[in-house]
Amino acid sequence: MPKLSARIARLILVAVIAASSVSIFIDTNAIAQQKHSSPSNSGTYVLGPTDKVRVKVYGEPDVAGEYEVDSGGYVSIPLAGRIKAAGSTTHQLERSITAALSKGIVRDPRVNVEIALYRPFYILGEVKKSGEYPYRVGMTVLDAIASAGGFTYRANENKVYLRRAGGAGEEIYPLDAPVLIYPGDNIRVPERFF
């Protein structure tokens, strides 16, 4: 009986070591993902073209509304004019709008900016319906592939090429770990070789 207990203890130890190495891989992937602005925290998310923001100015209902960041990176706000939004967080945009409104007829403006709609992501290659898709917070590459109708029969289901929004080149990611995507990312599913 003691030999059986020692064997069970060794199996448990091997299982614990295997499980901890998997969690280390996932944690390393999560740290690498945090280099990019995370949409889950709009205070650190950097706005870009085609993002939509919801602006509220307390006491000024004519200014309130949803505004899209144009291709030049600006939003046009009544009474404030054209304001640079691309490259700013929502908090930075709040300060820019406040400064612009303070120069005009609004006295002591209190501005709130939140993200109404993130810019889309793009997927192409060996998926059934390549194209532009709306982004949702917390999306992974596999979620994006599912949005595009899944893999084609020629798809390499082991890896994916990912170009981050504003990035210079593609990076290869394995599909056996959850890889988060961000607004504006380009995903390419390669063809498998027999």
Short mmCIF file of C-alpha atoms in Angstrom, two decimals:
data_model
loop_
_atom_site.label_atom_id
_atom_site.label_comp_id
_atom_site.label_asym_id
_atom_site.label_seq_id
_atom_site.Cartn_x
_atom_site.Cartn_y
_atom_site.Cartn_z
CA MET A 1 0.00 0.00 0.00
CA PRO A 2 2.80 2.56 0.73
CA LYS A 3 4.17 2.04 -2.83
CA LEU A 4 0.80 2.98 -4.27
CA SER A 5 0.67 6.16 -2.14
CA ALA A 6 4.13 7.22 -3.30
CA ARG A 7 3.12 6.65 -6.92
CA ILE A 8 -0.05 8.73 -6.47
CA ALA A 9 2.00 11.48 -4.78
CA ARG A 10 4.42 11.55 -7.75
CA LEU A 11 1.49 11.77 -10.21
CA ILE A 12 -0.04 14.63 -8.24
CA LEU A 13 3.33 16.41 -8.17
CA VAL A 14 3.72 16.02 -11.96
CA ALA A 15 0.17 17.33 -12.50
CA VAL A 16 0.84 20.36 -10.27
CA ILE A 17 4.08 21.16 -12.10
CA ALA A 18 2.37 20.81 -15.49
CA ALA A 19 -0.52 23.02 -14.40
CA SER A 20 1.82 25.71 -13.04
CA SER A 21 3.86 25.78 -16.27
CA VAL A 22 0.64 26.30 -18.25
CA SER A 23 -0.36 29.21 -16.01
CA ILE A 24 3.14 30.70 -16.37
CA PHE A 25 2.74 30.61 -20.18
CA ILE A 26 -0.66 32.27 -20.00
CA ASP A 27 0.58 34.93 -17.54
CA THR A 28 3.55 35.72 -19.81
CA ASN A 29 1.13 36.10 -22.73
CA ALA A 30 -1.05 38.41 -20.64
CA ILE A 31 1.97 40.58 -19.74
CA ALA A 32 2.92 40.83 -23.42
CA GLN A 33 -0.66 41.86 -24.23
CA GLN A 34 -0.56 44.69 -21.65
CA LYS A 35 2.01 46.58 -23.76
CA HIS A 36 -0.91 47.65 -25.93
CA SER A 37 -3.63 50.00 -24.76
CA SER A 38 -6.40 47.98 -23.20
CA PRO A 39 -9.97 48.85 -24.17
CA SER A 40 -11.24 47.44 -20.87
CA ASN A 41 -9.85 50.55 -19.17
CA SER A 42 -10.97 53.57 -21.18
CA GLY A 43 -8.61 55.75 -19.11
CA THR A 44 -5.60 54.15 -20.84
CA TYR A 45 -7.14 53.32 -24.21
CA VAL A 46 -5.74 55.53 -26.98
CA LEU A 47 -8.34 56.83 -29.42
CA GLY A 48 -7.95 56.46 -33.17
CA PRO A 49 -9.84 57.07 -36.42
CA THR A 50 -13.38 55.63 -36.56
CA ASP A 51 -13.68 55.37 -32.75
CA LYS A 52 -16.89 57.04 -31.55
CA VAL A 53 -16.98 59.00 -28.32
CA ARG A 54 -19.95 60.14 -26.27
CA VAL A 55 -19.47 63.69 -24.96
CA LYS A 56 -21.52 65.21 -22.14
CA VAL A 57 -21.13 68.78 -20.96
CA TYR A 58 -23.16 69.43 -17.83
CA GLY A 59 -25.58 72.28 -18.36
CA GLU A 60 -24.97 72.35 -22.13
CA PRO A 61 -27.30 69.84 -23.84
CA ASP A 62 -26.50 71.25 -27.30
CA VAL A 63 -22.91 70.02 -27.01
CA ALA A 64 -23.79 66.52 -25.80
CA GLY A 65 -23.77 63.73 -28.37
CA GLU A 66 -21.76 61.02 -30.08
CA TYR A 67 -18.87 62.07 -32.29
CA GLU A 68 -16.69 59.96 -34.57
CA VAL A 69 -12.95 60.49 -34.78
CA ASP A 70 -12.37 61.35 -38.45
CA SER A 71 -9.58 60.03 -40.69
CA GLY A 72 -7.40 63.01 -39.70
CA GLY A 73 -7.80 62.15 -36.01
CA TYR A 74 -10.15 65.02 -35.08
CA VAL A 75 -13.63 65.36 -33.61
CA SER A 76 -15.83 68.37 -34.37
CA ILE A 77 -17.70 69.51 -31.27
CA PRO A 78 -20.25 72.37 -31.25
CA LEU A 79 -18.94 75.47 -29.44
CA ALA A 80 -15.48 73.85 -29.12
CA GLY A 81 -14.55 73.37 -32.79
CA ARG A 82 -12.21 70.74 -34.24
CA ILE A 83 -10.20 69.00 -31.54
CA LYS A 84 -7.40 66.45 -31.98
CA ALA A 85 -8.59 63.12 -30.52
CA ALA A 86 -6.36 60.45 -32.10
CA GLY A 87 -3.50 59.53 -29.79
CA SER A 88 -5.38 60.78 -26.71
CA THR A 89 -7.12 58.93 -23.92
CA THR A 90 -10.68 59.88 -23.01
CA HIS A 91 -9.36 61.85 -20.01
CA GLN A 92 -6.95 63.81 -22.21
CA LEU A 93 -9.77 64.52 -24.68
CA GLU A 94 -11.94 65.74 -21.78
CA ARG A 95 -9.22 68.25 -20.85
CA SER A 96 -8.85 69.40 -24.50
CA ILE A 97 -12.61 69.94 -24.87
CA THR A 98 -12.75 71.73 -21.51
CA ALA A 99 -9.94 74.07 -22.59
CA ALA A 100 -11.63 74.79 -25.94
CA LEU A 101 -15.04 75.44 -24.35
CA SER A 102 -13.49 77.71 -21.69
CA LYS A 103 -12.23 80.03 -24.44
CA GLY A 104 -15.76 80.41 -25.79
CA ILE A 105 -19.09 81.18 -24.22
CA VAL A 106 -19.26 78.25 -21.79
CA ARG A 107 -18.32 79.21 -18.26
CA ASP A 108 -16.57 76.57 -16.12
CA PRO A 109 -17.43 73.60 -18.38
CA ARG A 110 -17.62 70.15 -16.81
CA VAL A 111 -16.96 67.61 -19.56
CA ASN A 112 -17.31 63.86 -19.56
CA VAL A 113 -16.05 61.71 -22.45
CA GLU A 114 -16.60 57.96 -22.78
CA ILE A 115 -16.17 55.53 -25.62
CA ALA A 116 -19.44 54.84 -27.41
CA LEU A 117 -18.07 52.47 -30.07
CA TYR A 118 -14.58 51.06 -30.65
CA ARG A 119 -13.07 51.01 -34.13
CA PRO A 120 -13.46 47.63 -35.90
CA PHE A 121 -10.90 44.87 -36.31
CA TYR A 122 -10.12 43.19 -39.64
CA ILE A 123 -9.71 39.52 -40.46
CA LEU A 124 -8.61 37.91 -43.71
CA GLY A 125 -7.12 34.72 -45.07
CA GLU A 126 -8.55 31.28 -44.51
CA VAL A 127 -11.82 32.25 -42.81
CA LYS A 128 -15.27 31.85 -44.33
CA LYS A 129 -16.19 35.57 -44.33
CA SER A 130 -13.16 37.87 -44.26
CA GLY A 131 -13.72 41.57 -43.67
CA GLU A 132 -14.32 44.24 -41.06
CA TYR A 133 -16.05 43.32 -37.79
CA PRO A 134 -17.16 45.28 -34.71
CA TYR A 135 -14.88 45.00 -31.71
CA ARG A 136 -16.06 43.86 -28.25
CA VAL A 137 -14.00 44.24 -25.09
CA GLY A 138 -12.21 41.02 -24.15
CA MET A 139 -12.22 39.48 -27.64
CA THR A 140 -9.65 36.83 -28.44
CA VAL A 141 -8.35 35.72 -31.82
CA LEU A 142 -10.60 32.65 -31.68
CA ASP A 143 -13.62 34.90 -30.99
CA ALA A 144 -12.67 36.95 -34.05
CA ILE A 145 -12.37 33.82 -36.20
CA ALA A 146 -15.78 32.67 -34.98
CA SER A 147 -17.22 36.09 -35.95
CA ALA A 148 -15.86 35.53 -39.45
CA GLY A 149 -17.69 32.21 -39.82
CA GLY A 150 -14.84 29.97 -38.66
CA PHE A 151 -11.95 28.37 -40.53
CA THR A 152 -12.04 27.22 -44.14
CA TYR A 153 -10.98 23.65 -44.84
CA ARG A 154 -7.54 24.93 -45.98
CA ALA A 155 -6.82 26.92 -42.80
CA ASN A 156 -3.81 26.34 -40.58
CA GLU A 157 -5.59 26.00 -37.24
CA ASN A 158 -2.38 26.17 -35.19
CA LYS A 159 -1.20 29.74 -35.71
CA VAL A 160 -2.34 33.20 -36.75
CA TYR A 161 -0.59 36.34 -37.96
CA LEU A 162 -1.53 39.49 -36.07
CA ARG A 163 -0.67 43.10 -36.93
CA ARG A 164 -1.51 45.45 -34.09
CA ALA A 165 -3.14 48.76 -34.94
CA GLY A 166 -0.32 51.13 -35.79
CA GLY A 167 2.23 48.29 -35.77
CA ALA A 168 4.90 47.91 -38.42
CA GLY A 169 4.70 44.17 -39.01
CA GLU A 170 2.90 40.94 -38.30
CA GLU A 171 3.60 38.74 -35.29
CA ILE A 172 2.90 35.01 -35.17
CA TYR A 173 0.74 33.73 -32.31
CA PRO A 174 -0.20 30.12 -31.49
CA LEU A 175 -3.92 29.41 -31.27
CA ASP A 176 -3.62 27.13 -28.24
CA ALA A 177 -3.54 30.13 -25.86
CA PRO A 178 -6.02 33.00 -25.51
CA VAL A 179 -4.59 35.92 -27.50
CA LEU A 180 -6.47 39.18 -26.95
CA ILE A 181 -7.14 41.47 -29.88
CA TYR A 182 -7.65 45.21 -29.84
CA PRO A 183 -9.58 47.69 -31.97
CA GLY A 184 -7.96 48.24 -35.36
CA ASP A 185 -5.98 44.98 -35.31
CA ASN A 186 -5.50 42.99 -38.52
CA ILE A 187 -5.71 39.19 -38.23
CA ARG A 188 -4.56 36.88 -40.99
CA VAL A 189 -5.27 33.14 -40.91
CA PRO A 190 -2.70 31.33 -43.07
CA GLU A 191 -3.21 28.35 -45.32
CA ARG A 192 -1.90 25.01 -44.11
CA PHE A 193 0.60 23.03 -46.09
CA PHE A 194 -0.05 19.33 -46.47
#
